[in-house]
XYZ file of C-alpha atoms in Angstrom:
665
model
C -23.212 -23.817 38.717
C -20.732 -25.070 36.223
C -21.109 -28.648 34.973
C -17.800 -29.278 33.135
C -17.020 -32.216 30.875
C -13.308 -33.276 30.522
C -12.259 -35.440 27.613
C -8.776 -36.875 27.521
C -7.263 -38.071 24.123
C -4.859 -40.869 23.685
C -3.780 -39.331 20.298
C -2.897 -42.804 19.223
C 0.245 -43.306 21.229
C 1.522 -39.737 21.089
C 0.077 -39.025 24.483
C -0.688 -42.433 25.970
C 2.889 -43.724 25.548
C 4.130 -41.206 28.106
C 0.943 -40.164 30.135
C -1.557 -42.491 31.734
C -4.535 -40.864 30.242
C -6.905 -43.075 32.256
C -5.491 -41.748 35.559
C -5.683 -38.196 34.166
C -9.383 -38.699 33.336
C -9.971 -40.214 36.851
C -8.242 -37.295 38.583
C -10.167 -34.776 36.482
C -13.442 -36.331 37.605
C -12.743 -35.409 41.161
C -12.106 -31.747 40.379
C -14.586 -29.171 41.548
C -17.176 -28.407 38.946
C -16.413 -31.431 36.720
C -19.602 -33.427 36.067
C -18.170 -35.929 33.515
C -14.689 -37.164 32.597
C -13.568 -39.742 30.197
C -10.777 -40.710 27.742
C -10.771 -41.837 24.210
C -8.164 -43.055 21.698
C -8.863 -40.375 19.002
C -11.003 -37.437 20.278
C -10.706 -35.615 16.979
C -12.215 -38.492 14.980
C -15.956 -38.722 14.108
C -16.627 -41.201 16.941
C -14.662 -39.018 19.277
C -16.646 -35.907 18.476
C -19.907 -37.940 18.681
C -18.853 -39.031 22.113
C -18.435 -35.349 23.166
C -21.801 -34.316 21.771
C -23.668 -37.194 23.398
C -22.094 -36.328 26.751
C -23.037 -32.647 26.504
C -26.703 -33.594 26.048
C -26.851 -36.512 28.545
C -24.858 -34.721 31.311
C -26.288 -31.225 30.705
C -22.698 -29.994 30.458
C -22.099 -26.226 30.516
C -18.358 -26.242 29.729
C -15.996 -28.523 28.050
C -12.218 -29.156 28.364
C -10.476 -31.376 25.799
C -7.115 -32.580 26.766
C -5.252 -33.450 23.634
C -2.809 -31.796 21.147
C -2.199 -28.199 20.370
C -5.191 -25.902 20.096
C -3.530 -24.899 16.831
C -4.283 -28.244 15.435
C -7.847 -28.909 16.640
C -9.385 -26.099 18.730
C -11.574 -25.205 15.812
C -12.744 -28.826 15.377
C -13.856 -29.312 18.999
C -15.498 -25.743 19.128
C -17.404 -26.671 16.163
C -18.578 -29.912 17.703
C -19.601 -28.096 21.039
C -21.558 -25.595 18.874
C -23.403 -28.559 17.116
C -24.402 -29.748 20.600
C -26.002 -26.444 21.556
C -23.151 -24.695 23.525
C -21.379 -21.500 22.724
C -18.100 -22.614 21.127
C -16.109 -20.313 23.294
C -17.140 -22.337 26.422
C -14.804 -24.891 25.161
C -11.018 -24.962 25.968
C -8.161 -27.287 24.995
C -5.519 -28.492 27.478
C -2.285 -29.147 25.463
C -0.951 -32.436 26.896
C 0.938 -33.436 23.929
C 3.381 -30.694 22.861
C 3.460 -29.303 26.390
C 3.747 -32.674 28.242
C 4.113 -36.042 26.539
C 6.521 -34.990 23.839
C 8.831 -33.285 26.249
C 8.892 -35.806 29.021
C 10.228 -39.335 29.464
C 9.208 -40.183 33.084
C 5.617 -41.511 32.958
C 4.696 -40.696 36.506
C 5.932 -37.138 36.130
C 4.279 -36.669 32.836
C 0.944 -37.912 34.216
C 1.177 -35.548 37.179
C 1.920 -32.632 34.865
C -0.914 -33.494 32.467
C -3.270 -33.600 35.391
C -2.197 -30.190 36.483
C -2.563 -28.782 32.917
C -6.193 -30.134 32.868
C -6.790 -28.630 36.347
C -5.664 -25.215 35.016
C -7.980 -25.349 32.136
C -10.860 -26.543 34.231
C -10.503 -23.442 36.513
C -10.061 -21.293 33.375
C -13.167 -22.514 31.520
C -15.286 -21.686 34.521
C -14.537 -17.995 33.991
C -15.314 -18.214 30.211
C -18.126 -16.021 28.895
C -20.421 -16.635 25.918
C -18.906 -14.648 23.136
C -20.844 -13.811 19.969
C -19.156 -14.287 16.657
C -18.135 -10.950 15.126
C -19.501 -10.377 11.594
C -17.994 -7.797 9.188
C -19.701 -6.688 5.922
C -17.533 -7.268 2.894
C -17.084 -4.957 -0.018
C -16.635 -7.362 -2.991
C -14.046 -5.227 -4.835
C -10.269 -5.903 -4.746
C -7.250 -3.421 -5.150
C -4.144 -4.738 -6.784
C -1.039 -2.619 -6.262
C 1.540 -3.219 -9.058
C 0.954 -3.797 -12.749
C 3.757 -6.371 -13.485
C 3.060 -10.023 -14.329
C 2.047 -10.734 -10.635
C -0.383 -7.897 -10.500
C -1.839 -8.619 -13.983
C -2.290 -12.295 -13.105
C -3.970 -11.601 -9.850
C -6.233 -8.920 -11.367
C -7.294 -11.201 -14.252
C -8.075 -14.050 -11.903
C -10.229 -12.056 -9.567
C -11.958 -10.199 -12.508
C -12.629 -13.470 -14.234
C -14.441 -14.657 -11.109
C -16.855 -11.801 -11.576
C -15.446 -9.322 -8.902
C -14.485 -5.676 -9.563
C -10.717 -5.006 -9.598
C -8.779 -1.726 -9.233
C -5.255 -1.993 -10.578
C -2.767 0.742 -9.502
C 0.677 0.919 -11.376
C 3.067 3.773 -10.554
C 4.606 3.651 -14.195
C 2.855 5.149 -17.143
C 2.166 1.579 -18.468
C 1.538 -1.758 -16.926
C 3.885 -4.678 -17.707
C 6.571 -4.380 -15.231
C 10.137 -5.927 -15.747
C 8.726 -8.731 -17.783
C 7.897 -6.413 -20.558
C 11.582 -5.562 -20.774
C 12.820 -9.112 -21.121
C 13.692 -10.647 -24.541
C 13.089 -14.256 -23.974
C 12.187 -16.396 -20.728
C 13.619 -19.534 -19.231
C 13.488 -22.443 -19.539
C 11.399 -22.427 -22.750
C 13.089 -19.435 -24.388
C 9.753 -18.106 -25.620
C 9.362 -14.451 -26.449
C 8.474 -12.516 -23.195
C 6.573 -9.708 -24.801
C 4.670 -12.319 -27.079
C 3.145 -13.900 -23.953
C 2.899 -10.702 -21.935
C 1.235 -8.253 -24.295
C -1.930 -10.235 -24.748
C -2.349 -10.289 -20.927
C -1.821 -6.509 -20.796
C -4.442 -6.076 -23.437
C -6.915 -8.315 -21.537
C -6.426 -6.141 -18.440
C -7.175 -3.015 -20.444
C -10.304 -4.510 -22.126
C -11.722 -6.430 -19.174
C -15.069 -4.934 -17.944
C -14.332 -5.717 -14.361
C -10.869 -3.988 -14.154
C -10.265 -0.336 -13.579
C -6.725 0.743 -14.231
C -4.924 3.650 -12.511
C -1.601 3.881 -14.188
C 1.061 6.650 -13.383
C -0.552 6.525 -9.895
C 0.590 5.651 -6.323
C -1.174 4.749 -3.065
C -1.547 7.861 -0.858
C -3.400 6.486 2.088
C -5.113 3.328 3.284
C -7.820 3.279 5.868
C -10.220 0.769 7.230
C -9.890 -3.039 7.709
C -10.678 -6.430 6.039
C -13.705 -6.247 3.873
C -13.922 -2.492 4.357
C -10.719 -0.616 3.177
C -10.854 2.916 1.856
C -7.784 3.492 -0.372
C -6.797 6.945 -1.608
C -4.873 6.891 -4.979
C -2.969 9.711 -6.243
C -3.280 9.893 -9.968
C -0.285 11.850 -11.070
C -0.709 14.442 -13.908
C 0.219 12.957 -17.254
C -0.426 16.293 -18.868
C -2.391 14.258 -21.467
C -6.041 13.541 -21.170
C -6.590 9.793 -21.189
C -10.152 10.001 -22.480
C -9.273 12.233 -25.438
C -6.026 10.689 -26.608
C -6.199 8.347 -29.409
C -2.640 7.132 -29.309
C -1.703 8.325 -32.747
C 1.731 9.351 -31.736
C 1.995 12.688 -33.656
C 3.021 14.544 -30.483
C 5.957 12.348 -30.031
C 7.255 12.647 -33.710
C 6.989 16.449 -33.473
C 8.596 16.930 -29.975
C 11.907 18.689 -30.372
C 13.415 17.134 -27.253
C 14.543 13.879 -28.641
C 17.711 12.933 -26.700
C 16.364 11.987 -23.257
C 17.770 8.653 -21.980
C 15.001 5.956 -22.110
C 14.875 4.256 -18.757
C 12.754 1.412 -20.276
C 15.701 0.588 -22.531
C 18.119 1.027 -19.443
C 19.279 4.276 -20.905
C 20.637 2.688 -24.031
C 18.309 4.410 -26.390
C 16.696 7.897 -26.427
C 13.076 9.182 -26.201
C 11.148 12.368 -26.485
C 9.836 14.525 -23.673
C 6.358 13.358 -24.367
C 6.454 9.582 -24.722
C 5.033 6.146 -24.102
C 7.603 3.799 -22.389
C 7.495 1.170 -25.125
C 5.405 0.487 -28.297
C 3.183 -2.161 -26.728
C 2.458 0.099 -23.697
C -0.962 -0.132 -22.117
C -2.595 2.203 -21.983
C -1.228 3.621 -25.112
C -1.441 7.147 -23.885
C 1.666 9.357 -23.624
C 3.019 11.141 -20.534
C 4.924 14.404 -20.437
C 8.309 14.275 -18.652
C 7.970 17.647 -16.920
C 11.750 17.557 -15.771
C 12.855 17.541 -19.361
C 9.999 19.318 -21.270
C 10.871 22.720 -22.490
C 7.282 24.118 -22.008
C 7.594 23.238 -18.252
C 11.216 24.401 -18.006
C 10.957 27.703 -19.841
C 7.345 28.129 -20.927
C 8.482 28.094 -24.613
C 7.419 25.328 -26.772
C 3.973 23.651 -26.720
C 4.465 21.915 -30.046
C 2.744 18.729 -28.839
C -0.352 20.728 -27.881
C -0.439 22.483 -31.176
C -0.254 19.333 -33.270
C -2.610 17.213 -31.143
C -5.835 16.868 -33.169
C -8.152 15.657 -30.388
C -6.700 18.370 -28.056
C -5.615 15.933 -25.524
C -2.471 17.682 -24.302
C -3.202 19.776 -21.276
C -0.225 21.565 -19.539
C -2.489 22.670 -16.705
C -3.437 19.209 -15.552
C -2.712 18.497 -11.895
C -2.572 15.430 -9.626
C -5.825 14.310 -8.402
C -6.894 11.914 -5.520
C -9.373 9.058 -6.057
C -10.753 7.096 -3.107
C -11.507 3.579 -3.892
C -13.559 1.295 -1.505
C -12.232 -2.190 -1.568
C -12.542 -5.402 0.470
C -9.090 -6.913 -0.071
C -5.707 -5.781 -1.168
C -3.145 -7.719 -3.260
C 0.376 -6.256 -3.053
C 2.475 -7.060 -6.159
C 4.886 -4.104 -6.247
C 7.771 -6.191 -7.742
C 11.501 -5.594 -7.554
C 14.570 -3.534 -8.813
C 18.120 -4.464 -9.370
C 21.040 -3.672 -7.243
C 22.973 -0.738 -8.634
C 26.657 -0.524 -9.387
C 26.545 3.197 -10.177
C 29.072 5.553 -8.909
C 26.474 6.942 -6.376
C 24.869 4.113 -4.510
C 21.091 4.493 -3.781
C 19.642 5.553 -0.479
C 19.827 2.088 1.113
C 23.442 2.719 2.016
C 24.523 -0.675 0.678
C 28.183 -0.526 -0.239
C 28.920 -0.228 -4.045
C 31.205 -2.461 -6.117
C 34.332 -0.490 -6.814
C 36.153 -3.550 -8.085
C 33.478 -3.699 -11.000
C 34.056 -0.181 -12.144
C 31.365 1.727 -10.129
C 29.487 2.121 -13.319
C 32.339 4.055 -14.782
C 33.229 1.558 -17.437
C 30.363 1.810 -20.299
C 30.776 -1.825 -21.325
C 30.097 -3.185 -17.882
C 26.285 -3.719 -17.779
C 23.732 -5.479 -15.685
C 21.508 -8.391 -16.759
C 18.455 -6.254 -17.584
C 20.503 -4.038 -19.814
C 21.700 -7.155 -21.730
C 17.955 -8.113 -22.109
C 17.401 -4.944 -23.936
C 20.309 -5.495 -26.141
C 18.967 -8.998 -27.052
C 15.297 -7.886 -27.460
C 14.065 -7.406 -31.006
C 12.039 -4.304 -29.787
C 15.239 -2.912 -28.051
C 17.431 0.011 -28.984
C 19.713 -2.217 -31.168
C 16.965 -4.264 -32.780
C 18.098 -7.437 -31.076
C 21.799 -7.174 -32.034
C 24.268 -7.733 -29.230
C 26.271 -4.469 -29.578
C 28.649 -2.729 -27.100
C 27.261 0.377 -25.489
C 30.598 2.256 -25.894
C 31.138 1.968 -29.660
C 28.390 -0.113 -30.998
C 30.777 -3.005 -31.989
C 29.848 -6.735 -31.750
C 31.612 -8.198 -28.708
C 33.456 -11.411 -29.409
C 34.135 -12.219 -25.795
C 31.615 -11.683 -23.057
C 32.210 -12.329 -19.367
C 29.109 -13.010 -17.081
C 29.663 -12.551 -13.486
C 27.155 -14.030 -11.083
C 26.256 -13.222 -7.432
C 26.982 -9.476 -7.745
C 25.477 -8.148 -4.568
C 23.691 -11.442 -3.708
C 25.135 -13.498 -0.899
C 27.482 -10.730 -0.051
C 27.279 -10.015 3.684
C 30.031 -7.461 3.428
C 27.828 -5.559 0.906
C 24.790 -5.843 3.167
C 22.918 -8.464 1.311
C 23.236 -12.075 2.500
C 20.378 -13.736 0.553
C 20.410 -15.546 -2.805
C 18.525 -13.688 -5.545
C 17.336 -17.013 -6.986
C 16.959 -16.271 -10.587
C 20.430 -15.204 -11.433
C 21.853 -18.648 -12.338
C 19.061 -19.370 -14.739
C 19.008 -15.987 -16.457
C 22.712 -15.951 -16.869
C 22.550 -19.415 -18.588
C 19.774 -17.879 -20.847
C 22.075 -14.951 -21.633
C 24.759 -17.149 -22.731
C 22.363 -18.943 -25.059
C 21.050 -15.696 -26.507
C 24.580 -14.464 -27.035
C 25.648 -17.732 -28.828
C 22.504 -17.610 -31.012
C 23.277 -14.061 -32.107
C 27.002 -13.997 -32.152
C 28.014 -17.396 -33.501
C 31.673 -16.936 -33.351
C 31.646 -15.367 -29.879
C 32.617 -17.030 -26.667
C 30.794 -16.665 -23.335
C 32.571 -17.079 -19.974
C 30.716 -17.184 -16.505
C 32.299 -16.768 -13.177
C 30.019 -18.389 -10.539
C 30.208 -19.750 -6.985
C 27.797 -22.568 -7.453
C 24.619 -23.252 -9.585
C 21.217 -22.976 -7.861
C 18.678 -24.211 -10.368
C 15.595 -25.732 -8.536
C 12.698 -25.956 -10.873
C 11.050 -27.991 -13.528
C 13.559 -28.557 -16.342
C 15.889 -25.876 -14.880
C 18.856 -28.181 -14.385
C 18.598 -29.378 -18.032
C 18.403 -25.926 -19.172
C 21.534 -24.833 -17.231
C 23.450 -27.896 -18.526
C 22.420 -27.080 -22.143
C 24.065 -23.780 -21.764
C 27.430 -25.596 -21.134
C 27.122 -28.740 -23.172
C 25.398 -27.380 -26.264
C 25.870 -23.602 -26.350
C 29.559 -23.920 -25.360
C 29.618 -21.485 -22.489
C 32.628 -21.864 -20.277
C 31.793 -21.853 -16.556
C 34.597 -20.972 -14.121
C 33.950 -21.800 -10.615
C 35.446 -18.861 -8.796
C 35.198 -15.179 -7.867
C 36.224 -12.124 -9.807
C 38.731 -10.152 -7.804
C 38.744 -6.966 -10.017
C 38.395 -5.747 -13.440
C 39.808 -2.719 -15.266
C 39.830 -0.980 -18.662
C 42.659 -1.712 -21.058
C 42.292 -0.020 -24.337
C 38.955 -1.113 -25.713
C 39.033 -4.238 -23.635
C 37.961 -5.133 -20.150
C 40.426 -7.202 -18.320
C 38.670 -9.514 -15.860
C 40.905 -11.027 -13.069
C 39.573 -14.015 -11.129
C 40.365 -17.516 -9.958
C 39.236 -21.049 -10.959
C 39.097 -22.935 -7.589
C 38.306 -26.248 -9.308
C 41.932 -26.401 -10.650
C 43.481 -23.827 -8.220
C 44.778 -21.361 -10.955
C 44.419 -17.599 -11.516
C 42.282 -16.785 -14.592
C 42.534 -13.522 -16.641
C 40.071 -12.803 -19.465
C 40.214 -9.852 -21.971
C 36.449 -9.239 -22.536
C 34.636 -6.904 -24.891
C 31.679 -6.778 -22.699
C 30.962 -7.786 -18.941
C 27.493 -8.622 -17.793
C 26.780 -8.540 -14.131
C 24.048 -10.668 -12.440
C 23.175 -8.076 -9.812
C 21.084 -8.812 -6.751
C 17.236 -8.669 -6.716
C 16.050 -6.034 -4.341
C 12.626 -4.514 -3.289
C 11.303 -1.478 -4.952
C 12.414 1.837 -3.493
C 9.682 3.096 -1.157
C 8.655 -0.492 -0.245
C 8.948 0.454 3.416
C 6.851 3.594 3.112
C 4.013 1.623 1.323
C 4.212 -1.116 3.929
C 3.693 1.518 6.650
C 0.566 2.812 4.760
C -0.716 -0.668 4.523
C 0.111 -1.676 8.021
C 2.124 -4.739 7.097
C 5.492 -5.885 8.162
C 8.790 -6.216 6.182
C 12.267 -7.734 6.789
C 15.544 -6.007 7.160
C 15.880 -5.871 3.280
C 12.380 -4.378 2.892
C 10.784 -7.468 1.432
C 7.357 -7.915 2.652
C 6.749 -10.553 5.324
C 4.116 -13.256 5.151
C 2.062 -14.262 8.003
C 3.571 -17.850 8.015
C 6.250 -19.074 5.745
C 4.573 -22.538 5.411
C 0.894 -22.236 6.313
C 0.044 -18.715 5.154
C 2.589 -18.023 2.386
C 0.533 -15.314 0.466
C -1.235 -13.680 3.606
C 0.002 -10.806 5.698
C -0.517 -10.613 9.458
C -2.924 -7.764 8.687
C -6.032 -9.485 7.516
C -7.364 -8.812 4.038
C -3.961 -7.987 2.533
C -2.102 -10.561 0.401
C 1.294 -10.786 -1.249
C 2.247 -11.742 -4.807
C 5.433 -11.930 -6.564
C 9.056 -10.559 -6.005
C 7.872 -7.962 -3.341
C 7.912 -10.848 -0.880
C 11.317 -12.221 -2.123
C 13.206 -12.946 -5.219
C 11.124 -15.148 -7.610
C 11.077 -16.400 -11.136
C 8.104 -15.961 -13.475
C 6.500 -19.452 -12.817
C 6.588 -18.943 -9.098
C 5.316 -15.377 -9.417
C 2.290 -16.441 -11.575
C 1.444 -19.285 -9.172
C 1.599 -17.011 -6.173
C -0.487 -14.358 -7.810
C -3.205 -16.943 -8.581
C -2.934 -18.187 -4.973
C -3.440 -14.505 -3.766
C -6.403 -14.180 -6.093
C -7.911 -17.398 -4.711
C -7.665 -16.011 -1.213
C -9.435 -12.918 -2.335
C -12.150 -14.989 -3.919
C -12.614 -17.083 -0.682
C -12.997 -13.859 1.221
C -15.619 -12.566 -1.380
C -17.544 -15.883 -1.332
C -19.652 -14.643 1.560
C -21.598 -11.369 2.029
C -20.395 -11.133 5.499
C -17.081 -12.174 7.251
C -17.356 -14.108 10.486
C -14.360 -13.547 12.816
C -13.586 -14.914 16.193
C -14.486 -12.683 19.017
C -11.043 -12.813 20.643
C -10.684 -9.056 20.539
C -9.707 -6.383 22.977
C -12.204 -4.221 24.761
C -11.868 -0.905 26.479
C -13.427 -0.131 29.971
C -14.550 3.410 29.112
C -15.217 4.313 32.690
C -11.532 3.861 33.776
C -9.787 4.808 30.475
C -7.711 8.002 30.979
C -7.165 8.574 27.268
C -3.409 8.228 27.266
C -3.556 6.214 24.005
C -0.601 4.187 24.921
C -2.512 1.332 23.431
C -2.920 3.171 20.054
C 0.878 3.734 19.802
C 1.654 0.014 20.153
C -1.112 -1.452 18.115
C 0.495 -3.151 15.132
C -2.800 -3.338 13.258
C -4.216 0.100 13.706
C -7.227 -1.230 15.509
C -7.318 1.445 18.239
C -9.283 4.530 17.562
C -10.231 7.690 19.583
C -13.743 7.901 20.788
C -15.584 10.922 22.248
C -17.835 10.526 25.321
C -20.487 13.200 25.495
C -23.371 13.945 27.767
C -27.001 14.358 26.620
C -26.459 17.999 25.744
C -23.602 17.056 23.524
C -20.832 18.394 25.783
C -17.554 16.559 25.559
C -16.936 14.724 28.741
C -13.664 12.823 27.893
C -12.002 11.018 24.900
C -11.193 7.410 25.348
C -9.716 4.570 23.316
C -11.995 2.276 21.238
C -10.995 -1.006 19.644
C -12.352 -1.812 16.317
C -13.273 -5.357 16.479
C -13.100 -5.736 12.722
C -9.432 -4.731 12.722
C -8.295 -6.294 15.947
C -6.266 -9.440 15.687
C -6.306 -10.320 19.404
C -2.663 -10.081 19.993
C -3.029 -8.469 23.514
C -0.317 -5.914 23.233
C -2.645 -3.225 24.227
C -3.776 -5.057 27.297
C -0.211 -5.468 28.410
C 0.623 -1.755 27.740
C -2.344 -0.064 29.297
C -1.192 1.636 32.536
C -4.703 1.916 34.063
C -5.594 -1.679 33.301
C -8.663 -0.544 31.147
C -8.123 -3.011 28.234
C -9.121 -6.615 28.411
C -8.839 -9.240 25.834
C -12.071 -11.378 25.452
C -11.021 -14.972 25.998
C -7.874 -13.872 27.938
C -9.191 -11.766 30.787
C -7.295 -11.222 34.017
C -9.837 -13.335 35.762
C -9.184 -16.306 33.604
C -5.395 -16.078 33.827
C -5.485 -15.566 37.601
C -7.741 -18.685 37.857
C -5.147 -20.771 35.894
C -2.348 -19.572 38.191
C -4.225 -20.288 41.423
C -5.011 -23.740 40.137
C -1.380 -24.545 40.436
C-alpha cells in the first residue's frame, strides 16, 4: 500500500500570495494513500530538503509529491533529495502550482481549489509510478569536428588540449575556412592570416588530432557516446604520405589559367594546386575537371617531375569509419550570390545590381582578396576589369540581408562592421580615394565595435548615406549608382569606379543534407537549430551533437571562437565520465502485441527505433518488431502517440498514469 508524502511550497510569496498553501496541505492529508502532508516556505532550500528527507524516514514514505514551481526548475533537486533518503528518484513527482496556478489566477479561493485538484492528480499519478533504473551508456572519448574553419579549429584544439582524440573533417583541400581569405579583422585590424596560420599549424602538428581534408561525411550511425561516422576521403590524386610539398608539380603543370576560387576567381592557378601558400596540409590536389590527363589522357607532366612519386592518377575515393562519442558541427557559411544564374536555393537574384554582369561590381570577400598582401594583386586595390586603381568606391550594405522580397529576412550581423573595415583598408591604400556607403542603419553590438564604426566616418572620412540604392548601371568605365539620402530627402547619384556589395551570410550548400545525416534540425534558411536559444545555445536536440560558428547563424570571429570553446567544453563534460547516466524516461515496445508496421520508426525524430527479429529456439524467424534504443531515445512520446496497436509506452508517462490523473479530476 502506498504511503505518500505531500510537501507544499510557499515559494516565498510567489504561491502563497494567491494560494492558501496551508489549506492545500490540509486537504492533501485527507487524500487516499497520503500518509503525511505539510507546507514550508522554501522547499528547495537546504532546510526544505532536510524536512523532506526526515519525513521519508520517520513516516516510512513510499512516494513523494512536491507541490511547488515548474518541474523544469527543481524536479532534479527533489529527486536527488528523495534518492538520498533511500527512495528511487522516479517515485517523486512535482505538482506545478506556481506557473499553472498562482501566477495565472487572482481569485484566492479559486486558485486554492485548483491547486488542491492539481495535487490530487499528482497523488493518483505517483501511485502508478514504477521504480526505474538509470540508463548507463558507455562513452567513446573521441570527438568528431566537422569543418576546418576558425570554429572547427578552435573546438578541435580545445578538446585535443584536454587530452582527448579528435577527428577533424574538412571538405576543402586545406583547413582555414573563410578566415584564411581575409586581409585584416575588425575591430583591431590585425592580420587575419598572421593569427590564423599558427592555429592551422597547431592542428596539423597536434598528436591528438587526425585530419581528413578534402573529405565529407558519408553516413552517421549510433547515438551519444557511441557514434560510428563514415568519412569519404575524396581522391586527391596525390599521396599525402609521400608528398613533400616541394611544389615542382605545380610549376611544371601546363594548365595555368584556371580561375582560383580561393582568390574569388581574380587570380589563376594550375590544374594541380594548393589553395593558398599557407595551406595545411601543404599537399596539392588535382582538379580532375580541368586536368588534361583526366580529360584526354595526354599529359602526366606532374607525375613525371614528382621526385617522391606522390602523384597517382589511379587513386580513388575511400571510406573511413571513425568511432566517436561526440560531434561538433562547424561547417561555416557562404555568401549570397548576385551571379546571373542564382543558386539552387531559388532565392531571387539582384538584377538592379547587374546580376554579376558588371565586372567591377564585387562582393565583400572579393574585396578582402584585393586588400590582402597574399592576394592576386599583392594588396593593391585594383579594378578587376582593367587593373586601374579606383578613386571612388561605393559600398552597399544589406544586399540580400533583411530583404523579405528576396527570401531572406534576417540580418547578417557582420556586414556593418566589415564594410566599415573595408572603407578603412581602402583609405589606407588609396590615400586620395573616396569611399561612400549606402546603409539602412548601423548594427554594431560588440566590444569596441561602435567606436570602430565611428572611426571609419570621423577619422577615415568615409561618407555614409542613409538610404537604399535603387539601381546601378555601366556608363563607360564608370558605374553609376542611383539611390536616396533619406536623412535630407534628396536623390543621390555617384559615379563609382568600383562597387562593393555586403551580401548576405548564408549556410553552406548541402547544409540540409548533412543535417539529415546527423539527425539534427534546421530552420527555413538551413541554419542549424540549437536545443534552446538561451539555456542550450550550443547543443542540438539530438544528444551528443553540438554547434559552433556560422552554421547556426551569422557570427563574427569573436562570437565564433567563444561558441567553439563552449562546444568543446560540452564535449569535455561528456568525456569526464566513463559512462553516461541518462534518465530512464524512454519508450518501450510490447513485443507480444507489436505488428511490425514501423509507424513509430517513421516519426521518430531521433532515429531511436530499430527493427528487431524474434526467433524461436531453432532460429526460425517468428516476426520482426520495433525496438527502441534507450541510449538514443529522447522521451518525446511521438512513437507512443503514433502506434496504431498501442504497443509503445513511455516509461514515466504510461496510459495507466495518465488515466489516473484524469480520473482524479
